[in-house]
PDB file of C-alpha atoms in Angstrom:
ATOM      1  CA  UNK F  30       0.730 -10.638  18.167  1.00  0.00           C
ATOM      2  CA  UNK F  31      -0.811  -7.061  17.821  1.00  0.00           C
ATOM      3  CA  UNK F  32      -1.107  -5.794  14.431  1.00  0.00           C
ATOM      4  CA  UNK F  33      -0.584  -2.324  13.167  1.00  0.00           C
ATOM      5  CA  UNK F  34      -3.199   0.120  14.776  1.00  0.00           C
ATOM      6  CA  UNK F  35      -3.733   3.648  13.833  1.00  0.00           C
ATOM      7  CA  UNK F  36      -5.368   6.928  15.181  1.00  0.00           C
ATOM      8  CA  UNK F  37      -7.563   8.516  15.065  1.00  0.00           C
ATOM      9  CA  UNK F  38      -9.882   6.621  12.861  1.00  0.00           C
ATOM     10  CA  UNK F  39     -11.279   9.694  11.062  1.00  0.00           C
ATOM     11  CA  UNK F  40     -10.657  13.478  11.228  1.00  0.00           C
ATOM     12  CA  UNK F  41     -12.239  16.595   9.817  1.00  0.00           C
ATOM     13  CA  UNK F  42      -9.998  19.825   9.659  1.00  0.00           C
ATOM     14  CA  UNK F  43     -10.342  22.911   7.949  1.00  0.00           C
ATOM     15  CA  UNK F  44      -7.579  24.366   5.297  1.00  0.00           C
ATOM     16  CA  UNK F  45      -4.783  25.737   6.871  1.00  0.00           C
ATOM     17  CA  UNK F  46      -4.942  23.943  10.356  1.00  0.00           C
ATOM     18  CA  UNK F  47      -2.481  21.163  11.342  1.00  0.00           C
ATOM     19  CA  UNK F  48      -2.813  17.631  11.982  1.00  0.00           C
ATOM     20  CA  UNK F  49      -0.982  14.782  13.707  1.00  0.00           C
ATOM     21  CA  UNK F  50      -1.815  11.165  12.640  1.00  0.00           C
ATOM     22  CA  UNK F  51      -0.444   8.188  14.802  1.00  0.00           C
ATOM     23  CA  UNK F  52       0.670   4.486  13.946  1.00  0.00           C
ATOM     24  CA  UNK F  53       1.700   2.054  16.351  1.00  0.00           C
ATOM     25  CA  UNK F  54       4.002  -0.387  14.803  1.00  0.00           C
ATOM     26  CA  UNK F  55       3.776  -4.637  14.767  1.00  0.00           C
ATOM     27  CA  UNK F  56       5.658  -6.247  17.721  1.00  0.00           C
ATOM     28  CA  UNK F  57       9.386  -6.769  16.484  1.00  0.00           C
ATOM     29  CA  UNK F  58       9.069  -4.351  13.716  1.00  0.00           C
ATOM     30  CA  UNK F  59      11.683  -1.351  13.321  1.00  0.00           C
ATOM     31  CA  UNK F  60      10.663   0.355  10.458  1.00  0.00           C
ATOM     32  CA  UNK F  61       7.432   2.609   9.695  1.00  0.00           C
ATOM     33  CA  UNK F  62       5.986   3.767   6.008  1.00  0.00           C
ATOM     34  CA  UNK F  63       3.581   6.242   5.391  1.00  0.00           C
ATOM     35  CA  UNK F  64       1.454   6.153   2.262  1.00  0.00           C
ATOM     36  CA  UNK F  65      -1.343   8.672   1.060  1.00  0.00           C
ATOM     37  CA  UNK F  66      -4.266   7.039  -0.562  1.00  0.00           C
ATOM     38  CA  UNK F  67      -6.753   9.420  -2.346  1.00  0.00           C
ATOM     39  CA  UNK F  68     -10.119   8.162  -3.690  1.00  0.00           C
ATOM     40  CA  UNK F  69     -10.054   6.284  -6.265  1.00  0.00           C
ATOM     41  CA  UNK F  70      -6.064   6.024  -6.326  1.00  0.00           C
ATOM     42  CA  UNK F  71      -3.599   3.621  -5.180  1.00  0.00           C
ATOM     43  CA  UNK F  72      -1.469   4.611  -2.037  1.00  0.00           C
ATOM     44  CA  UNK F  73       1.254   6.940  -2.771  1.00  0.00           C
ATOM     45  CA  UNK F  74       4.818   6.819  -0.657  1.00  0.00           C
ATOM     46  CA  UNK F  75       5.371   9.750   1.693  1.00  0.00           C
ATOM     47  CA  UNK F  76       8.268   8.641   3.761  1.00  0.00           C
ATOM     48  CA  UNK F  77       9.734   5.831   5.729  1.00  0.00           C
ATOM     49  CA  UNK F  78      11.507   5.766   9.051  1.00  0.00           C
ATOM     50  CA  UNK F  79      14.095   3.189  10.374  1.00  0.00           C
ATOM     51  CA  UNK F  80      15.423   3.017  13.636  1.00  0.00           C
ATOM     52  CA  UNK F  81      14.154   6.675  14.087  1.00  0.00           C
ATOM     53  CA  UNK F  82      15.666   8.122  11.038  1.00  0.00           C
ATOM     54  CA  UNK F  83      13.970   9.274   7.946  1.00  0.00           C
ATOM     55  CA  UNK F  84      14.984   6.907   5.444  1.00  0.00           C
ATOM     56  CA  UNK F  85      13.402   7.740   2.316  1.00  0.00           C
ATOM     57  CA  UNK F  86      11.044  10.513   0.975  1.00  0.00           C
ATOM     58  CA  UNK F  87       8.279  10.461  -1.886  1.00  0.00           C
ATOM     59  CA  UNK F  88       7.132  13.536  -3.596  1.00  0.00           C
ATOM     60  CA  UNK F  89       5.655  15.418  -0.852  1.00  0.00           C
ATOM     61  CA  UNK F  90       6.411  19.082   0.227  1.00  0.00           C
ATOM     62  CA  UNK F  91       8.153  19.929   3.463  1.00  0.00           C
ATOM     63  CA  UNK F  92       4.745  20.264   5.345  1.00  0.00           C
ATOM     64  CA  UNK F  93       4.403  16.696   5.641  1.00  0.00           C
ATOM     65  CA  UNK F  94       6.867  15.489   8.385  1.00  0.00           C
ATOM     66  CA  UNK F  95       7.380  12.830  10.729  1.00  0.00           C
ATOM     67  CA  UNK F  96       8.804  11.002  13.787  1.00  0.00           C
ATOM     68  CA  UNK F  97       9.404   7.666  14.757  1.00  0.00           C
ATOM     69  CA  UNK F  98       9.799   6.879  18.586  1.00  0.00           C
ATOM     70  CA  UNK F  99      11.862   4.364  20.711  1.00  0.00           C
ATOM     71  CA  UNK F 100       9.428   1.774  20.657  1.00  0.00           C
ATOM     72  CA  UNK F 101       8.948   2.227  16.762  1.00  0.00           C
ATOM     73  CA  UNK F 102       5.532   4.006  16.867  1.00  0.00           C
ATOM     74  CA  UNK F 103       5.604   6.849  14.686  1.00  0.00           C
ATOM     75  CA  UNK F 104       3.813  10.142  13.909  1.00  0.00           C
ATOM     76  CA  UNK F 105       2.949  11.780  10.625  1.00  0.00           C
ATOM     77  CA  UNK F 106       2.553  15.529  10.829  1.00  0.00           C
ATOM     78  CA  UNK F 107       1.050  17.730   8.340  1.00  0.00           C
ATOM     79  CA  UNK F 108       0.917  21.562   8.520  1.00  0.00           C
ATOM     80  CA  UNK F 109      -0.980  24.393   6.709  1.00  0.00           C
ATOM     81  CA  UNK F 110      -3.816  21.546   5.532  1.00  0.00           C
ATOM     82  CA  UNK F 111      -5.102  22.021   1.880  1.00  0.00           C
ATOM     83  CA  UNK F 112      -7.856  20.579   0.414  1.00  0.00           C
ATOM     84  CA  UNK F 113      -6.229  18.100  -1.620  1.00  0.00           C
ATOM     85  CA  UNK F 114      -4.495  16.462   1.414  1.00  0.00           C
ATOM     86  CA  UNK F 115      -7.931  14.903   1.953  1.00  0.00           C
ATOM     87  CA  UNK F 116      -7.238  11.089   1.871  1.00  0.00           C
ATOM     88  CA  UNK F 117      -6.769   7.826   3.765  1.00  0.00           C
ATOM     89  CA  UNK F 118      -3.580   7.721   5.321  1.00  0.00           C
ATOM     90  CA  UNK F 119      -2.070   4.630   5.956  1.00  0.00           C
ATOM     91  CA  UNK F 120       1.003   3.576   7.897  1.00  0.00           C
ATOM     92  CA  UNK F 121       2.858  -0.131   7.230  1.00  0.00           C
ATOM     93  CA  UNK F 122       5.402  -1.618   9.411  1.00  0.00           C
ATOM     94  CA  UNK F 123       7.972  -4.163   8.652  1.00  0.00           C
ATOM     95  CA  UNK F 124      11.302  -5.638  10.115  1.00  0.00           C
ATOM     96  CA  UNK F 125      14.218  -4.439   7.907  1.00  0.00           C
ATOM     97  CA  UNK F 126      17.273  -6.340   8.269  1.00  0.00           C
ATOM     98  CA  UNK F 127      21.047  -5.982   6.932  1.00  0.00           C
ATOM     99  CA  UNK F 128      20.155  -7.552   3.579  1.00  0.00           C
ATOM    100  CA  UNK F 129      17.848  -6.458   0.832  1.00  0.00           C
ATOM    101  CA  UNK F 130      15.819  -9.716   1.113  1.00  0.00           C
ATOM    102  CA  UNK F 131      11.791  -8.707   0.721  1.00  0.00           C
ATOM    103  CA  UNK F 132      10.386  -7.783   3.880  1.00  0.00           C
ATOM    104  CA  UNK F 133       6.492  -7.597   4.103  1.00  0.00           C
ATOM    105  CA  UNK F 134       5.234  -4.476   5.160  1.00  0.00           C
ATOM    106  CA  UNK F 135       1.763  -4.890   7.267  1.00  0.00           C
ATOM    107  CA  UNK F 136      -0.666  -2.063   6.765  1.00  0.00           C
ATOM    108  CA  UNK F 137      -2.882  -0.227   9.596  1.00  0.00           C
ATOM    109  CA  UNK F 138      -6.517   0.410   8.743  1.00  0.00           C
ATOM    110  CA  UNK F 139      -5.757   4.048   8.004  1.00  0.00           C
ATOM    111  CA  UNK F 140      -6.878   7.361   9.017  1.00  0.00           C
ATOM    112  CA  UNK F 141      -9.192   9.106   6.816  1.00  0.00           C
ATOM    113  CA  UNK F 142      -8.658  12.639   6.898  1.00  0.00           C
ATOM    114  CA  UNK F 143     -11.176  15.463   5.481  1.00  0.00           C
ATOM    115  CA  UNK F 144      -9.974  19.050   4.792  1.00  0.00           C
ATOM    116  CA  UNK F 145     -12.874  21.437   4.440  1.00  0.00           C
TER     117      UNK F 145
ATOM    118  CA  UNK E   1       4.434   7.870 -17.547  1.00  0.00           C
ATOM    119  CA  UNK E   2       3.035   6.234 -14.255  1.00  0.00           C
ATOM    120  CA  UNK E   3       5.413   3.640 -13.010  1.00  0.00           C
ATOM    121  CA  UNK E   4       2.919   1.215 -12.743  1.00  0.00           C
ATOM    122  CA  UNK E   5      -0.497   1.260 -14.292  1.00  0.00           C
ATOM    123  CA  UNK E   6      -3.598  -0.393 -13.569  1.00  0.00           C
ATOM    124  CA  UNK E   7      -7.007  -0.485 -15.100  1.00  0.00           C
ATOM    125  CA  UNK E   8      -9.346   0.607 -12.642  1.00  0.00           C
ATOM    126  CA  UNK E   9     -12.356  -1.035 -13.228  1.00  0.00           C
ATOM    127  CA  UNK E  10     -14.891  -1.776 -12.086  1.00  0.00           C
ATOM    128  CA  UNK E  11     -14.864  -5.022 -12.981  1.00  0.00           C
ATOM    129  CA  UNK E  12     -18.566  -7.152 -12.314  1.00  0.00           C
ATOM    130  CA  UNK E  13     -18.045 -10.942 -12.793  1.00  0.00           C
ATOM    131  CA  UNK E  14     -20.898 -13.582 -11.778  1.00  0.00           C
ATOM    132  CA  UNK E  15     -20.256 -16.015  -8.812  1.00  0.00           C
ATOM    133  CA  UNK E  16     -17.701 -18.778 -10.016  1.00  0.00           C
ATOM    134  CA  UNK E  17     -16.114 -17.172 -12.823  1.00  0.00           C
ATOM    135  CA  UNK E  18     -12.595 -16.926 -13.325  1.00  0.00           C
ATOM    136  CA  UNK E  19     -11.053 -13.213 -12.870  1.00  0.00           C
ATOM    137  CA  UNK E  20      -8.247 -11.824 -14.583  1.00  0.00           C
ATOM    138  CA  UNK E  21      -6.439  -8.885 -13.266  1.00  0.00           C
ATOM    139  CA  UNK E  22      -3.283  -6.953 -14.956  1.00  0.00           C
ATOM    140  CA  UNK E  23      -0.765  -4.435 -14.280  1.00  0.00           C
ATOM    141  CA  UNK E  24       2.222  -3.213 -16.409  1.00  0.00           C
ATOM    142  CA  UNK E  25       5.209  -1.621 -15.310  1.00  0.00           C
ATOM    143  CA  UNK E  26       7.932   0.640 -16.842  1.00  0.00           C
ATOM    144  CA  UNK E  27      11.099   0.546 -14.357  1.00  0.00           C
ATOM    145  CA  UNK E  28      13.397  -2.630 -14.906  1.00  0.00           C
ATOM    146  CA  UNK E  29      14.840  -2.319 -11.669  1.00  0.00           C
ATOM    147  CA  UNK E  30      11.222  -3.438  -9.944  1.00  0.00           C
ATOM    148  CA  UNK E  31      12.382  -6.999  -8.542  1.00  0.00           C
ATOM    149  CA  UNK E  32       9.285  -7.895  -6.278  1.00  0.00           C
ATOM    150  CA  UNK E  33       5.466  -7.779  -7.366  1.00  0.00           C
ATOM    151  CA  UNK E  34       2.524  -7.925  -5.076  1.00  0.00           C
ATOM    152  CA  UNK E  35      -1.103  -8.145  -4.683  1.00  0.00           C
ATOM    153  CA  UNK E  36      -2.761  -6.833  -2.273  1.00  0.00           C
ATOM    154  CA  UNK E  37      -6.648  -6.977  -1.348  1.00  0.00           C
ATOM    155  CA  UNK E  38      -8.385  -3.902   0.190  1.00  0.00           C
ATOM    156  CA  UNK E  39     -11.757  -4.008   1.521  1.00  0.00           C
ATOM    157  CA  UNK E  40     -13.820  -0.666   1.859  1.00  0.00           C
ATOM    158  CA  UNK E  41     -12.570   1.544   4.690  1.00  0.00           C
ATOM    159  CA  UNK E  42      -9.854  -0.888   5.420  1.00  0.00           C
ATOM    160  CA  UNK E  43      -6.036  -1.128   4.844  1.00  0.00           C
ATOM    161  CA  UNK E  44      -4.490  -3.150   1.955  1.00  0.00           C
ATOM    162  CA  UNK E  45      -3.559  -7.005   2.992  1.00  0.00           C
ATOM    163  CA  UNK E  46      -0.994  -8.972   1.576  1.00  0.00           C
ATOM    164  CA  UNK E  47      -2.392 -11.500  -1.041  1.00  0.00           C
ATOM    165  CA  UNK E  48       0.839 -12.911  -2.860  1.00  0.00           C
ATOM    166  CA  UNK E  49       4.162 -11.715  -3.794  1.00  0.00           C
ATOM    167  CA  UNK E  50       6.447 -13.049  -6.592  1.00  0.00           C
ATOM    168  CA  UNK E  51      10.323 -12.478  -6.762  1.00  0.00           C
ATOM    169  CA  UNK E  52      11.213 -12.387 -10.582  1.00  0.00           C
ATOM    170  CA  UNK E  53       9.359 -13.848 -13.649  1.00  0.00           C
ATOM    171  CA  UNK E  54       6.944 -16.809 -13.026  1.00  0.00           C
ATOM    172  CA  UNK E  55       3.920 -18.075 -11.652  1.00  0.00           C
ATOM    173  CA  UNK E  56       2.980 -18.723  -7.910  1.00  0.00           C
ATOM    174  CA  UNK E  57      -0.373 -20.469  -6.592  1.00  0.00           C
ATOM    175  CA  UNK E  58      -2.116 -19.854  -3.265  1.00  0.00           C
ATOM    176  CA  UNK E  59      -5.116 -21.782  -3.057  1.00  0.00           C
ATOM    177  CA  UNK E  60      -7.728 -20.005  -5.442  1.00  0.00           C
ATOM    178  CA  UNK E  61      -5.144 -17.290  -6.410  1.00  0.00           C
ATOM    179  CA  UNK E  62      -2.305 -17.516  -9.073  1.00  0.00           C
ATOM    180  CA  UNK E  63      -0.090 -14.565  -9.487  1.00  0.00           C
ATOM    181  CA  UNK E  64       2.187 -14.504 -13.007  1.00  0.00           C
ATOM    182  CA  UNK E  65       4.915 -12.139 -13.766  1.00  0.00           C
ATOM    183  CA  UNK E  66       6.658 -11.777 -17.300  1.00  0.00           C
ATOM    184  CA  UNK E  67       9.530  -9.451 -16.875  1.00  0.00           C
ATOM    185  CA  UNK E  68      10.346  -9.582 -20.421  1.00  0.00           C
ATOM    186  CA  UNK E  69       7.124  -7.658 -21.151  1.00  0.00           C
ATOM    187  CA  UNK E  70       6.736  -5.635 -17.674  1.00  0.00           C
ATOM    188  CA  UNK E  71       3.162  -7.431 -17.371  1.00  0.00           C
ATOM    189  CA  UNK E  72       1.969  -8.810 -13.925  1.00  0.00           C
ATOM    190  CA  UNK E  73      -1.296 -10.498 -13.503  1.00  0.00           C
ATOM    191  CA  UNK E  74      -3.530 -12.101 -10.816  1.00  0.00           C
ATOM    192  CA  UNK E  75      -6.401 -14.819 -11.415  1.00  0.00           C
ATOM    193  CA  UNK E  76      -8.693 -15.788  -9.252  1.00  0.00           C
ATOM    194  CA  UNK E  77     -10.598 -19.200  -9.817  1.00  0.00           C
ATOM    195  CA  UNK E  78     -13.981 -20.120  -8.589  1.00  0.00           C
ATOM    196  CA  UNK E  79     -14.820 -16.426  -7.722  1.00  0.00           C
ATOM    197  CA  UNK E  80     -16.762 -15.656  -4.534  1.00  0.00           C
ATOM    198  CA  UNK E  81     -18.567 -13.068  -3.449  1.00  0.00           C
ATOM    199  CA  UNK E  82     -16.363 -12.332  -0.492  1.00  0.00           C
ATOM    200  CA  UNK E  83     -13.507 -11.557  -3.266  1.00  0.00           C
ATOM    201  CA  UNK E  84     -15.511  -8.508  -3.920  1.00  0.00           C
ATOM    202  CA  UNK E  85     -12.815  -5.464  -3.076  1.00  0.00           C
ATOM    203  CA  UNK E  86     -10.277  -3.341  -4.799  1.00  0.00           C
ATOM    204  CA  UNK E  87      -7.086  -5.247  -5.924  1.00  0.00           C
ATOM    205  CA  UNK E  88      -3.838  -3.313  -5.903  1.00  0.00           C
ATOM    206  CA  UNK E  89      -0.612  -4.209  -7.616  1.00  0.00           C
ATOM    207  CA  UNK E  90       2.559  -3.049  -6.280  1.00  0.00           C
ATOM    208  CA  UNK E  91       6.252  -3.282  -6.945  1.00  0.00           C
ATOM    209  CA  UNK E  92       9.417  -3.118  -4.952  1.00  0.00           C
ATOM    210  CA  UNK E  93      13.014  -2.640  -6.329  1.00  0.00           C
ATOM    211  CA  UNK E  94      14.525  -4.235  -3.160  1.00  0.00           C
ATOM    212  CA  UNK E  95      13.786  -5.104   0.343  1.00  0.00           C
ATOM    213  CA  UNK E  96      13.279  -2.001   2.389  1.00  0.00           C
ATOM    214  CA  UNK E  97      12.256   0.100  -0.505  1.00  0.00           C
ATOM    215  CA  UNK E  98       8.887   1.918  -0.955  1.00  0.00           C
ATOM    216  CA  UNK E  99       5.981   0.233  -2.170  1.00  0.00           C
ATOM    217  CA  UNK E 100       4.761   1.479  -6.102  1.00  0.00           C
ATOM    218  CA  UNK E 101       1.032   0.857  -6.179  1.00  0.00           C
ATOM    219  CA  UNK E 102      -1.257   0.812  -9.431  1.00  0.00           C
ATOM    220  CA  UNK E 103      -4.133   2.349  -8.844  1.00  0.00           C
ATOM    221  CA  UNK E 104      -6.181  -0.251  -7.726  1.00  0.00           C
ATOM    222  CA  UNK E 105      -9.088  -2.351  -9.617  1.00  0.00           C
ATOM    223  CA  UNK E 106     -12.415  -2.632  -8.118  1.00  0.00           C
ATOM    224  CA  UNK E 107     -13.998  -6.096  -8.350  1.00  0.00           C
ATOM    225  CA  UNK E 108     -17.762  -7.137  -7.621  1.00  0.00           C
ATOM    226  CA  UNK E 109     -18.835 -10.628  -7.580  1.00  0.00           C
ATOM    227  CA  UNK E 110     -22.163 -11.220  -7.855  1.00  0.00           C
ATOM    228  CA  UNK E 111     -24.227 -14.074  -6.365  1.00  0.00           C
TER     229      UNK E 111
END
């Protein structure tokens, strides 16, 4: 069973540029959540995709957008990069069924984005 | 006030010590409580989760939740240098809702 993978591992961009980060979910999972982890902080929820639809969003501006594909992989796009966007971006996949029972979220290794 | 508060440390202990890590939370709607371990330059990995109040033990690790005081704890017995990592507490309202994390506590276990 393949775990959650993310690409690229590292990325350096300049202010104002746009970036796309990619996540392949674990086999059998239908939900992907994206988190931003600034240095010395815990991960902060950006948004979640369930069956290709956005299913919840944290306190992030619209220049953070995403997609989920039919194979449940996902992209995170950030436009007009700012210095404060420098962080580790984590995706987590899980399987969400019809009930509200706990579904473990499995994290990928993250993409470290540096904005200069 | 942040929804989940966690002392970031750093915490340094000798090998074999008992480690106590703690978090408090403010929202009584949280039902699930997790501890994640994160090694440097890696994603978080789930150590343990508990539902509602009580204790849960897994080897050298014990998770404790007191919903009346909104307090979450993780105890590590016989700590090892390989336990050196950042420990993140997290909470969930329900099954498919987003995780709400504390800041993380950086732990170093010295041989």
